[in-house]
Coordinates of C-alpha atoms in Angstrom, one line a residue:
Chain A
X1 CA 0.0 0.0 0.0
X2 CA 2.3 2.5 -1.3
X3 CA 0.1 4.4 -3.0
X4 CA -1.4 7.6 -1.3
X5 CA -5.0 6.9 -0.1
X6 CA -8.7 7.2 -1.4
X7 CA -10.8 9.7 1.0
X8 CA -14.2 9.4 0.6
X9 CA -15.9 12.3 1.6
X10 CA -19.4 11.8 2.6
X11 CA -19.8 8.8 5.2
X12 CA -23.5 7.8 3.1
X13 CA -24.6 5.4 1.3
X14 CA -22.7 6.4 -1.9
X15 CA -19.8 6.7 0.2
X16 CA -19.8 3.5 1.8
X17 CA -20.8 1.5 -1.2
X18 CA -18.1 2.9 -3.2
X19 CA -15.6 2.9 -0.4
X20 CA -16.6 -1.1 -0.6
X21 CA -16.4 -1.4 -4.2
X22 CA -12.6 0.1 -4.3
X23 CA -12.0 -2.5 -2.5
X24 CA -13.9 -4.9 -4.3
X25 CA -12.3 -4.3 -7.4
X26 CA -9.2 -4.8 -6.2
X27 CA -8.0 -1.6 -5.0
X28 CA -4.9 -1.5 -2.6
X29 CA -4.8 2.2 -1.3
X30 CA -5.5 3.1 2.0
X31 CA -9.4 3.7 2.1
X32 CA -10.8 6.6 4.6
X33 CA -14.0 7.4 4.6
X34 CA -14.6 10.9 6.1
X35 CA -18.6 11.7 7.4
X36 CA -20.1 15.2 9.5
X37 CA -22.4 12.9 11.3
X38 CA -21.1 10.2 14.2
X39 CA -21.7 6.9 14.5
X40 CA -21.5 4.4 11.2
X41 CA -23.3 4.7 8.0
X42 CA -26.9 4.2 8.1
X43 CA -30.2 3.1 5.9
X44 CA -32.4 6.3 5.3
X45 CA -35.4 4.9 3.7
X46 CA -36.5 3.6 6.9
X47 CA -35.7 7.3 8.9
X48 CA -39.4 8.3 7.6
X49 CA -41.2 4.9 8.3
X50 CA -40.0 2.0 10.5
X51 CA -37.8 4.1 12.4
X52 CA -40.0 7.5 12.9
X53 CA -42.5 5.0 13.6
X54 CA -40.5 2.8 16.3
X55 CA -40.6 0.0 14.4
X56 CA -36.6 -0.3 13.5
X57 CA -33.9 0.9 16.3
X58 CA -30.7 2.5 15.3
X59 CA -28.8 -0.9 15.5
X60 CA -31.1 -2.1 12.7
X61 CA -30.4 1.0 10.5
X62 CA -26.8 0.4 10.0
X63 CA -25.6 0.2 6.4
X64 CA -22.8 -2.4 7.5
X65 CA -21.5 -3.8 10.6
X66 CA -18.7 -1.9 11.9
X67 CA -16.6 -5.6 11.7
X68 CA -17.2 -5.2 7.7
X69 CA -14.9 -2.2 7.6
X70 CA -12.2 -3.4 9.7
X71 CA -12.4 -6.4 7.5
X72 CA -12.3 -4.9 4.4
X73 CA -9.5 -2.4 5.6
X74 CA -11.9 1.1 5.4
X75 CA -11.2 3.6 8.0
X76 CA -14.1 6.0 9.0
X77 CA -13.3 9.7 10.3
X78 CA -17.0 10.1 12.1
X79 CA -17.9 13.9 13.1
X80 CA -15.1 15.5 10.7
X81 CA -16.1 18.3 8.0
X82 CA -13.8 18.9 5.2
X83 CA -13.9 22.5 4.0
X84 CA -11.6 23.2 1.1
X85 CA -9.7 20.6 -1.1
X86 CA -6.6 22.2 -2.3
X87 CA -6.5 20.2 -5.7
X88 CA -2.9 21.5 -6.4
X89 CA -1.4 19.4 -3.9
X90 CA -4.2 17.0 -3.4
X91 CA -4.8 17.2 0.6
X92 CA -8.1 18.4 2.1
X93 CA -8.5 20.9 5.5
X94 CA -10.7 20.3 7.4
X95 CA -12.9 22.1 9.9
X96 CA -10.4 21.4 12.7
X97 CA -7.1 22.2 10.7
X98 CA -6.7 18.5 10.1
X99 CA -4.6 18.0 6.7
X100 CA -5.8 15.0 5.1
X101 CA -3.8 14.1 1.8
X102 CA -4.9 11.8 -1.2
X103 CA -4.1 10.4 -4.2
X104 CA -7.7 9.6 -5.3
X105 CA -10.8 11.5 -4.2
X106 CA -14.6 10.8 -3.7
X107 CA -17.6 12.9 -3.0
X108 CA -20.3 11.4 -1.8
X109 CA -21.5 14.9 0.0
X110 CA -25.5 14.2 -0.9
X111 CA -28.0 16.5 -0.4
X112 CA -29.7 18.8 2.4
X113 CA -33.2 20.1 3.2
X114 CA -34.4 22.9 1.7
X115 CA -35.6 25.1 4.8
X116 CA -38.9 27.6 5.4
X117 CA -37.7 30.6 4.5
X118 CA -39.8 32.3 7.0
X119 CA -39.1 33.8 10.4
X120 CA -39.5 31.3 13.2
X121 CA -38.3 28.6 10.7
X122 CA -35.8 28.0 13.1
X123 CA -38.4 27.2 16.0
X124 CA -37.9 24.1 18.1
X125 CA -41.2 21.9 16.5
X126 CA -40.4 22.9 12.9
X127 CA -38.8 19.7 11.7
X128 CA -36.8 18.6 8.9
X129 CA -35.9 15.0 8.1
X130 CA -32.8 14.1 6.5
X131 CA -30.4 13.0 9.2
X132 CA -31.3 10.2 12.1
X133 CA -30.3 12.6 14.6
X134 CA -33.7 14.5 12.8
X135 CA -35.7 11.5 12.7
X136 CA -34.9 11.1 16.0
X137 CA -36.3 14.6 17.4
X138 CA -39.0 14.4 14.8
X139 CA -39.8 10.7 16.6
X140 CA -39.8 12.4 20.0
X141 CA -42.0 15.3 19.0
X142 CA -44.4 12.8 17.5
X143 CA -44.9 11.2 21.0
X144 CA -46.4 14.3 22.5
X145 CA -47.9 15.6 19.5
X146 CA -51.8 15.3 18.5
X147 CA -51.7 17.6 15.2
X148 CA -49.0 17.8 12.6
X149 CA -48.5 20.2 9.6
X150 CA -46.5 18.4 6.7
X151 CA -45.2 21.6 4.6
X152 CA -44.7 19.6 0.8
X153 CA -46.4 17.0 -0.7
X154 CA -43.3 15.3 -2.0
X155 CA -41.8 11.7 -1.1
X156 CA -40.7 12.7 2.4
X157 CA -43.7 15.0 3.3
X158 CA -46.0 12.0 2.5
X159 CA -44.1 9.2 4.0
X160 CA -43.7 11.2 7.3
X161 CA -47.7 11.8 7.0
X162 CA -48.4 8.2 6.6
X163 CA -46.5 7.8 9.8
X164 CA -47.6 10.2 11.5
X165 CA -51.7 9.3 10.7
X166 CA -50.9 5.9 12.0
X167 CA -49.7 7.0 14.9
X168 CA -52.9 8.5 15.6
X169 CA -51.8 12.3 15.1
X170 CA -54.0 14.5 13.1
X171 CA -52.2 15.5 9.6
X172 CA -52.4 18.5 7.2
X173 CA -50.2 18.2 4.4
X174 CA -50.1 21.9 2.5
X175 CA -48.8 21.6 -1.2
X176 CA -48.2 24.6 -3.7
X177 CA -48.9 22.8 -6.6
X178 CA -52.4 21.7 -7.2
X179 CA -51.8 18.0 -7.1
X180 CA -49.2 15.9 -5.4
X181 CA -45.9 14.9 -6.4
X182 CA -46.3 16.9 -9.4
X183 CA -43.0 16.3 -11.0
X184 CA -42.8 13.0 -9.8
X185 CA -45.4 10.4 -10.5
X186 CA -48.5 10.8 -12.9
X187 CA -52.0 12.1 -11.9
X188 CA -53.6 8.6 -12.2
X189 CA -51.0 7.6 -9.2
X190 CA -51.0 11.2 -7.1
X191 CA -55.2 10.5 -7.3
X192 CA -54.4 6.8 -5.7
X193 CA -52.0 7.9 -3.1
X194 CA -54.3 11.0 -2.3
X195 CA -56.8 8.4 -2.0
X196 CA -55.3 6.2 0.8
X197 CA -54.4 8.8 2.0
X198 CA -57.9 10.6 3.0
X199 CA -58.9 7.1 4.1
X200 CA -56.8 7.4 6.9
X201 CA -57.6 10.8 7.7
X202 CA -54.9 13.0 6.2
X203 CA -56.3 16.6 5.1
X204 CA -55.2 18.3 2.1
X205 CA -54.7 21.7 1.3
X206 CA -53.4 22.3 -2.3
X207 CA -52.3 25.6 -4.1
X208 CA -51.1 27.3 -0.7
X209 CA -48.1 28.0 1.0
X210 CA -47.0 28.3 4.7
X211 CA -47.1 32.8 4.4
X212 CA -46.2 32.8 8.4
X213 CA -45.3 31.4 11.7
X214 CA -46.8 32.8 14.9
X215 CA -44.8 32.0 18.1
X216 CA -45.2 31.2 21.4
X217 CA -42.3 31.0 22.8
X218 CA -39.6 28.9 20.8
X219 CA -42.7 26.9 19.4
X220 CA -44.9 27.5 16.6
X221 CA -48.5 27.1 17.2
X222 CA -50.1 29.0 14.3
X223 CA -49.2 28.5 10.4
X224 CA -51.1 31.1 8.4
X225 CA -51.0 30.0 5.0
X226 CA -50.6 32.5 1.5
X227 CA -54.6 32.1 1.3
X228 CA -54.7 33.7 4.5
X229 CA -56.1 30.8 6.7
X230 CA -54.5 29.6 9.7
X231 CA -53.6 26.2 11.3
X232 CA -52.9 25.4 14.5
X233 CA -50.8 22.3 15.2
X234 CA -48.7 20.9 17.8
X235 CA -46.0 20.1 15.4
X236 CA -44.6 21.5 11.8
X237 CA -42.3 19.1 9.1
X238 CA -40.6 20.7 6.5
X239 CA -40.2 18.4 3.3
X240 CA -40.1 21.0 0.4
X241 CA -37.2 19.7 -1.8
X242 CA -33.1 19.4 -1.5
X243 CA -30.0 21.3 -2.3
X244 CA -27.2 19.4 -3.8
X245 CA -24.1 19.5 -1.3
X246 CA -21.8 20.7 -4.1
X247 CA -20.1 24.1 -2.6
X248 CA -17.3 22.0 -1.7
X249 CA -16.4 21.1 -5.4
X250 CA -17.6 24.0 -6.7
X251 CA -14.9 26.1 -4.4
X252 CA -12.5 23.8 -5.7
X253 CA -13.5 24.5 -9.3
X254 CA -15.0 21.9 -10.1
X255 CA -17.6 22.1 -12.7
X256 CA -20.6 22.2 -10.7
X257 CA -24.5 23.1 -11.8
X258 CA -27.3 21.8 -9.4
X259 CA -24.9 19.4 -8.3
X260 CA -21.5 18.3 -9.4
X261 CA -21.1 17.1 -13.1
X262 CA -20.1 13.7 -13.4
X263 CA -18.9 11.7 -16.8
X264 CA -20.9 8.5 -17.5
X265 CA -17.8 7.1 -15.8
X266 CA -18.7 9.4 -12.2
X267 CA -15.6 11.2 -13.3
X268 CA -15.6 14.9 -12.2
X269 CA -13.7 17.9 -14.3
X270 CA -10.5 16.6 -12.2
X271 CA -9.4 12.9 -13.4
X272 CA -8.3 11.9 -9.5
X273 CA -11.9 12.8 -8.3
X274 CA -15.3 11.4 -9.1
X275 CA -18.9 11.7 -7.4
X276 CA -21.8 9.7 -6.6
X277 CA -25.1 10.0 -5.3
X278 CA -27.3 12.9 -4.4
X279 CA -24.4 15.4 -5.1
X280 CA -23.8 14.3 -8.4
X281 CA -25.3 15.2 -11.8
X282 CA -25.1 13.0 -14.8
X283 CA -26.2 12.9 -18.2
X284 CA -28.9 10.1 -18.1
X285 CA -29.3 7.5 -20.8
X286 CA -32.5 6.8 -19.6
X287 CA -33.9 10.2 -19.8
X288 CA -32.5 11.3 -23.5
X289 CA -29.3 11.9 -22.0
X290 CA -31.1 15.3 -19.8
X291 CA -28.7 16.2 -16.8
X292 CA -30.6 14.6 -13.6
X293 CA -29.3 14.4 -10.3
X294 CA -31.3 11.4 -9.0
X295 CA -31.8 11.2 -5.3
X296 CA -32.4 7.4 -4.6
X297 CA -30.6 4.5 -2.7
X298 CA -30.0 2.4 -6.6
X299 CA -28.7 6.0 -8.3
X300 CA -26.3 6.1 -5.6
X301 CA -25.4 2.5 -5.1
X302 CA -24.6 2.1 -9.0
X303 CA -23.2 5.9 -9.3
X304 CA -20.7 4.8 -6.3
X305 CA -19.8 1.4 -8.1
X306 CA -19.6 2.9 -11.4
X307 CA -16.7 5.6 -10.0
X308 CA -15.1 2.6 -7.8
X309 CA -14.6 0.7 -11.3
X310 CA -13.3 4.2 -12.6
X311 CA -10.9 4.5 -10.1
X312 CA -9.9 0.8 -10.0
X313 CA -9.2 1.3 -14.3
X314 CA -11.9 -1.7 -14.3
X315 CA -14.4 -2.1 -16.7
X316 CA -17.6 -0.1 -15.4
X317 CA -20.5 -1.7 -14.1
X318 CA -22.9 -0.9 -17.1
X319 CA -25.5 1.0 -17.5
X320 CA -28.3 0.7 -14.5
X321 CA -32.3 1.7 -15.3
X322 CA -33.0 4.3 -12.6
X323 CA -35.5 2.9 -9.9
X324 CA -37.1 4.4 -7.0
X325 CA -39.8 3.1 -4.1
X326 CA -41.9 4.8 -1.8
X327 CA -43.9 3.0 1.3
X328 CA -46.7 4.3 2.5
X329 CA -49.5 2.5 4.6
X330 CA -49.2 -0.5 2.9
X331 CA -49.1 0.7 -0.4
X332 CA -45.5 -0.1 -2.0
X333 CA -45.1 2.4 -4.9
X334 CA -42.2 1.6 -7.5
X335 CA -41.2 3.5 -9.8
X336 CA -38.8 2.5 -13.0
X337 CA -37.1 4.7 -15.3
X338 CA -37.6 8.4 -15.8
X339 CA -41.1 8.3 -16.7
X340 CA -41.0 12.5 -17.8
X341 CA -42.0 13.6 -21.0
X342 CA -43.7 10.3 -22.2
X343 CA -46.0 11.0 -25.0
X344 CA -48.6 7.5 -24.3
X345 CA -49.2 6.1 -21.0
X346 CA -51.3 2.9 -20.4
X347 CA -52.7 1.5 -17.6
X348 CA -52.6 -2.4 -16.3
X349 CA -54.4 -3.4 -13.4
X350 CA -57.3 -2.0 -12.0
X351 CA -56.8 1.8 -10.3
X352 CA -60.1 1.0 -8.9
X353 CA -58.4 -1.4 -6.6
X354 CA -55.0 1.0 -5.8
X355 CA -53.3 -2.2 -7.4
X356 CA -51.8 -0.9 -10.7
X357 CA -49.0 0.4 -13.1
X358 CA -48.5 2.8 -15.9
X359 CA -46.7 2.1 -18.3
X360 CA -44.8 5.2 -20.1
X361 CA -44.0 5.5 -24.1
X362 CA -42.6 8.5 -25.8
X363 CA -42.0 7.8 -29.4
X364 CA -43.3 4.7 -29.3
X365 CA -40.5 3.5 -27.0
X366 CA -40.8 2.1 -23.4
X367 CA -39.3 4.7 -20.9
X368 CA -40.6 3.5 -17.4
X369 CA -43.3 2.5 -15.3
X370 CA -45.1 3.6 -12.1
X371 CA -46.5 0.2 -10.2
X372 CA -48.9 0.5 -6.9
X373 CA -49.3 -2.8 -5.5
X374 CA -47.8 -4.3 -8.6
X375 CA -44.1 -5.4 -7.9
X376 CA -43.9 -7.9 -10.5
X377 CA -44.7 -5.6 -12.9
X378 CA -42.2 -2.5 -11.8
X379 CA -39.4 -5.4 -11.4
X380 CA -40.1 -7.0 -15.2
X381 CA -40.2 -3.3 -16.1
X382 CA -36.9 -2.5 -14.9
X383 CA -35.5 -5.5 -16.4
X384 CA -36.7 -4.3 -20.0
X385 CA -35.4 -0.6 -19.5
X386 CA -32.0 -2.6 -18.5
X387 CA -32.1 -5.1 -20.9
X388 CA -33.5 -3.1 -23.9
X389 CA -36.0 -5.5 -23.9
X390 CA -39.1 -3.7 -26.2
X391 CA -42.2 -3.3 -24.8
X392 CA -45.7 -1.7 -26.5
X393 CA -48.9 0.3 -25.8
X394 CA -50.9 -2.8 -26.6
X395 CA -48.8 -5.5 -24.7
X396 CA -49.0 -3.9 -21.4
X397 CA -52.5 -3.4 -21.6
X398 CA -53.2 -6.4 -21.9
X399 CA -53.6 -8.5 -18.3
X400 CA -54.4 -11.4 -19.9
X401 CA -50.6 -11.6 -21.4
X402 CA -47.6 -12.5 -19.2
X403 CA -44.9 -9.9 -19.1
X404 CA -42.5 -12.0 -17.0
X405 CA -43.5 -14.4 -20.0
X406 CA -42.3 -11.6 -23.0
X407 CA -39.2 -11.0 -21.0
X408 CA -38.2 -14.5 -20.9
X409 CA -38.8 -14.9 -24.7
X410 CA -37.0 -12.1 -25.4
X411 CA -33.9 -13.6 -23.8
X412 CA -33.2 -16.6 -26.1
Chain B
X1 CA -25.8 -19.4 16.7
X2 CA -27.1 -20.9 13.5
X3 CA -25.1 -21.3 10.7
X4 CA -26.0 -20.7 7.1
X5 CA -23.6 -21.2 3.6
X6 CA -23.8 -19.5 0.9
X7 CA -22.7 -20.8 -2.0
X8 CA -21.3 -18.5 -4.8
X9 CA -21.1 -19.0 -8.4
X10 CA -17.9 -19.5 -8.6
X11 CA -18.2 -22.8 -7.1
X12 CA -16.6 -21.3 -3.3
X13 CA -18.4 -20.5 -0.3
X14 CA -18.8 -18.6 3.1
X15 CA -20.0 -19.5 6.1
X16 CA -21.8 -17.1 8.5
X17 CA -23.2 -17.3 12.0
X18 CA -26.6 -15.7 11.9
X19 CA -28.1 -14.5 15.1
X20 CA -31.6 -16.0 15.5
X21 CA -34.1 -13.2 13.7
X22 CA -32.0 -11.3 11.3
X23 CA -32.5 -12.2 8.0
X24 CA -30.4 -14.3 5.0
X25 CA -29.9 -11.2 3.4
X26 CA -28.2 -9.2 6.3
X27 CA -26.0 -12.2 7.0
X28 CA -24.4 -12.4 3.7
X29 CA -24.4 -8.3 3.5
X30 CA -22.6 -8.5 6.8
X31 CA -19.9 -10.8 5.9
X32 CA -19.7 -8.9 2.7
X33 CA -20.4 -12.1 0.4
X34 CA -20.8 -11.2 -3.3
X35 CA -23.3 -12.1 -5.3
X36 CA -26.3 -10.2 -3.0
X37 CA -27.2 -7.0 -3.4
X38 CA -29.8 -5.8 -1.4
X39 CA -30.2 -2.7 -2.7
X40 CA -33.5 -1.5 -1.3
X41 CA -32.0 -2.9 2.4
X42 CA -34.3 -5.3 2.6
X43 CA -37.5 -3.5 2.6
X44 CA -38.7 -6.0 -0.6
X45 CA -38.4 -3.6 -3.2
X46 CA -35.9 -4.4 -5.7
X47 CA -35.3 -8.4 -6.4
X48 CA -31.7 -8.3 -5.9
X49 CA -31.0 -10.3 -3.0
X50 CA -32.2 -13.8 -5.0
X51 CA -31.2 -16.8 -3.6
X52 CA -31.8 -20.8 -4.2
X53 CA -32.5 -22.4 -1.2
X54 CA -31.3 -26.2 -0.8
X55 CA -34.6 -28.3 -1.8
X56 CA -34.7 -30.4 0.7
X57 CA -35.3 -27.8 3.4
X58 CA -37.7 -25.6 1.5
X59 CA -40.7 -26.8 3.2
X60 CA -39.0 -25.7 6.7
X61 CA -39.3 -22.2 5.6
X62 CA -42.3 -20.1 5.6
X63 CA -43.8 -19.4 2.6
X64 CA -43.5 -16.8 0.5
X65 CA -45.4 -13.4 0.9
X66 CA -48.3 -11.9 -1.9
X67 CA -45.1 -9.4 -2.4
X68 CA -42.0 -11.0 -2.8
X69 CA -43.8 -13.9 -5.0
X70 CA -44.4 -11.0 -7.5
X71 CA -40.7 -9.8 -6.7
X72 CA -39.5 -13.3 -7.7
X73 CA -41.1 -12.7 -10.8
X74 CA -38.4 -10.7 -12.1
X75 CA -35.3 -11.7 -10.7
X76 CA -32.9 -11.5 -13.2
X77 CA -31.2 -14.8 -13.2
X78 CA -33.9 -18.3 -13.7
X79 CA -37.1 -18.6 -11.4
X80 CA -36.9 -21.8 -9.9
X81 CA -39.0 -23.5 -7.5
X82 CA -36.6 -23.1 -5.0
X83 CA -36.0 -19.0 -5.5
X84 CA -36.7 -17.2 -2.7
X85 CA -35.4 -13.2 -1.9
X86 CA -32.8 -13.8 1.1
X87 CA -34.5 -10.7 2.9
X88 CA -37.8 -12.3 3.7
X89 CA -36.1 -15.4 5.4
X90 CA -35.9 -15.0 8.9
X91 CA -32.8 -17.2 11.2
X92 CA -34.3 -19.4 13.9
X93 CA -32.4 -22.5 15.4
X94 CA -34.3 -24.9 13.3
X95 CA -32.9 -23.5 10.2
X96 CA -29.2 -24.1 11.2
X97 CA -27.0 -25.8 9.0
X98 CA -29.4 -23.9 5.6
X99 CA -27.3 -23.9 2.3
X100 CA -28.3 -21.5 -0.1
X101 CA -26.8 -21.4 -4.0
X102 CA -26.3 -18.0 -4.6
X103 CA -27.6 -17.1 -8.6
X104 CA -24.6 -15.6 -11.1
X105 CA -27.0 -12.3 -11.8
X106 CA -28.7 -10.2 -9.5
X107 CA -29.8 -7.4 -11.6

């Protein structure tokens, strides 16, 4: 191990899957992985569900056992902010004057909460949700709590509102636009979701914004909202979108827009650093090659295995459909591929139900699928988007044929 | 505390000591065997943590849920009738000694 080391920088799930897959391929550098937060890497997914809900304990959220690492030779720096890379002479500073030198570099920074920009944002039951020292206080506040105010109707802002409902606290979700998930998923499966969720009592309010916080004392009790109304709750969550963590690389000069720009390869505008994960954007094959910066565990497991092969000079990993889930209640949705900008969507199943998938086309070719209740058809449509298997309008419309049936054909 | 192989493609294997209650899937993530991915952490999402499980203890196990039999589906190496997703298979003492054949293609 003569080499000079890899640093990580980002202890997440990019970072430690990448940190793994140096290894993996064969790498013999010293491996550090260098994180803000203490403690080992962690699951997130379950930060707005099992865990919030008390379900899963912290042991149960760790990523790897803390044997693995030792094992596989990966040192962690827990509790350590780097805050300038000095690219000249490779080393990093950090926020205690620690030099920390490499010869290979990864960021694996991820994303933060946007916050209410709004005074009293800063109040002690406005909650955000990205850390599980946040789920934590969020899970403590929902202990005492009997109303909630979910600010966004995005992933996060539902998933803590299905948690929340089941824990018997009375939700409002408030969302700007006038459906949910607007960018996200199609109307067909914002109507379904809205659906389970009225059943268990959320309350909607679309096309209004949080305009004020009244105090008392370090606690918000009122919300008055841009149409003038007011709500009073015992608790507030913040889920209104994420900024990429990319000053870092951007005050290095790297080339950075809405996150840091990444080759297909993860390579970054400096050949001894790449990216992964929530930080990173990419031109996406799956998406007409459109820069996306994907926040999902499978974008930033394959992103971090894709720059491990980079840095290892091994053949990369290939070319991964995007996926993406979201639990809520007991609805499971999946999502695969970018389903944007599709020109034909079809239905199979029966929406009726909540059990069903759309199928996306643009240009008469299969870009992705949205599935409620309908795993075998969100994992068969992966494995066409991956396989370039071809799919039509007319096939997937059809119940009565077998897609796991077309996908094997297709194979021989 | 039971014992379960995994047997890789390449024809080697690992052993692991499981405790009683976690799950096939966190064993062979946590002894870093290759060949299972587990990408969605084993929340039954995303069909990568396949795995064939010795036939002659299949019947031992419980059977699969509504979910993961549609997740099975798809897996990206052969359905057999022996696939089951290592997540959803719980360690208890009975099932010590389990040998499970690891597929060559996870997604």
């Amino acid at each position: 191990m003569t080499e000079s080391p890899l640093v990580v920088v980002g202890a997440s799930c990019a970072g430690t899957n990448l940190a793994l897959a140096a290894r993996e391929f064969g790498s013999q550098r010293r491996i550090i992985v260098v994180g803000e937060e203490p403690g080992f890497p962690y699951h997130r997914p379950p930060l707005s569900k099992a865990y919030l809900s008390g379900k899963a304990d912290d042991q149960s959220l760790m990523l790897r056992p803390e044997k693995l690492y030792a094992s596989q030779g990966i040192e962690f720096l827990p509790e350590t902010r780097v805050v300038s890379i000095d690219r000249n002479v490779k080393a990093l500073l950090t926020s205690e004057g620690q030099r920390i030198s490499y010869g290979q570099l990864a960021l694996t920074t991820g994303c933060r909460p946007r916050r209410l920009s709004l005074a009293g944002a800063e109040a002690d039951n406005v909650l955000l949700l990205r850390t599980v020292a946040e789920a934590r206080s969020l899970r403590e506040a929902a202990q005492s709590a009997r109303s909630a105010l979910v600010i966004g109707g995005g992933f996060i802002g539902l998933e803590v509102a299905a948690t929340l409902a089941q824990g018997g606290i009375a939700v409002t979700v408030i969302e700007l636009e006038p459906r949910l998930l607007q960018r996200a998923v199609s109307t067909l499966v914002a109507d379904a979701l809205l659906k389970v969720h009225r059943s268990h009592d959320v309350t909607f309010r679309f096309g209004v914004t949080a305009a004020a916080l009244e105090l008392s004392g370090n606690r918000v009790r009122n919300v008055r909202l841009s149409d003038n109304s007011t709500i009073t709750c015992d608790l507030v969550v913040v889920g209104i979108g994420t900024i990429p963590n990319d000053e870092l690389a951007r005050d290095a000069g790297l080339c950075c827009d809405n996150g840091i720009l990444i080759d297909a390869h993860g390579r970054t505008s400096d050949e001894s650093i790449v990216a992964a994960g929530d930080c990173a954007r990419q031109s996406n094959a799956f998406a007409d090659h459109q820069l996306l910066r994907l926040e999902s565990v499978q974008n930033a497991t394959d992103q971090a295995r894709s720059a491990a092969a980079t840095l290892t000079a091994r053949a990369d990993t290939g070319l991964k459909p995007p996926w993406f889930w979201s639990d809520q209640y007991d609805v499971k949705l999946q999502i695969a591929g970018i389903i944007t900008g599709a020109d034909t969507s079809v239905v199979r199943g029966t929406p009726e139900e909540g059990k069903f998938s759309v199928f996306h086309f643009r240009n008469g070719s299969f870009i992705g699928a949205e599935s409620l209740s309908r795993a075998s058809d969100h994992v068969l449509a992966r494995r066409c988007l991956g396989e370039q298997i071809s799919l039509s309008p007319s096939v997937v419309g059809d119940t009565s044929i077998d897609l796991a049936t077309i996908v094997r054909q297709s194979k021989k | 505390m039971p014992t379960v192989t995994y047997l890789l493609s390449d024809g080697s294997q690992i052993s692991a000591d499981l405790p009683v209650g976690t799950t096939l899937l966190a064993g062979a993530v946590n002894s870093a065997v290759p060949g299972v991915l587990g990408d969605c952490g084993g929340s039954c999402s995303c069909a990568t943590c396949h795995v064939y499980v010795e036939e002659r203890r299949l019947g031992e196990l419980e059977p699969p849920s509504v979910l993961e039999n549609e997740l099975l589906d798809g897996v990206a190496a052969p359905r057999r009738e022996n696939s089951r997703l290592s997540c959803q298979i719980c360690m208890t003492h009975e099932l010590n000694g389990l040998i499970v054949t690891l597929p060559d293609v996870q997604a």
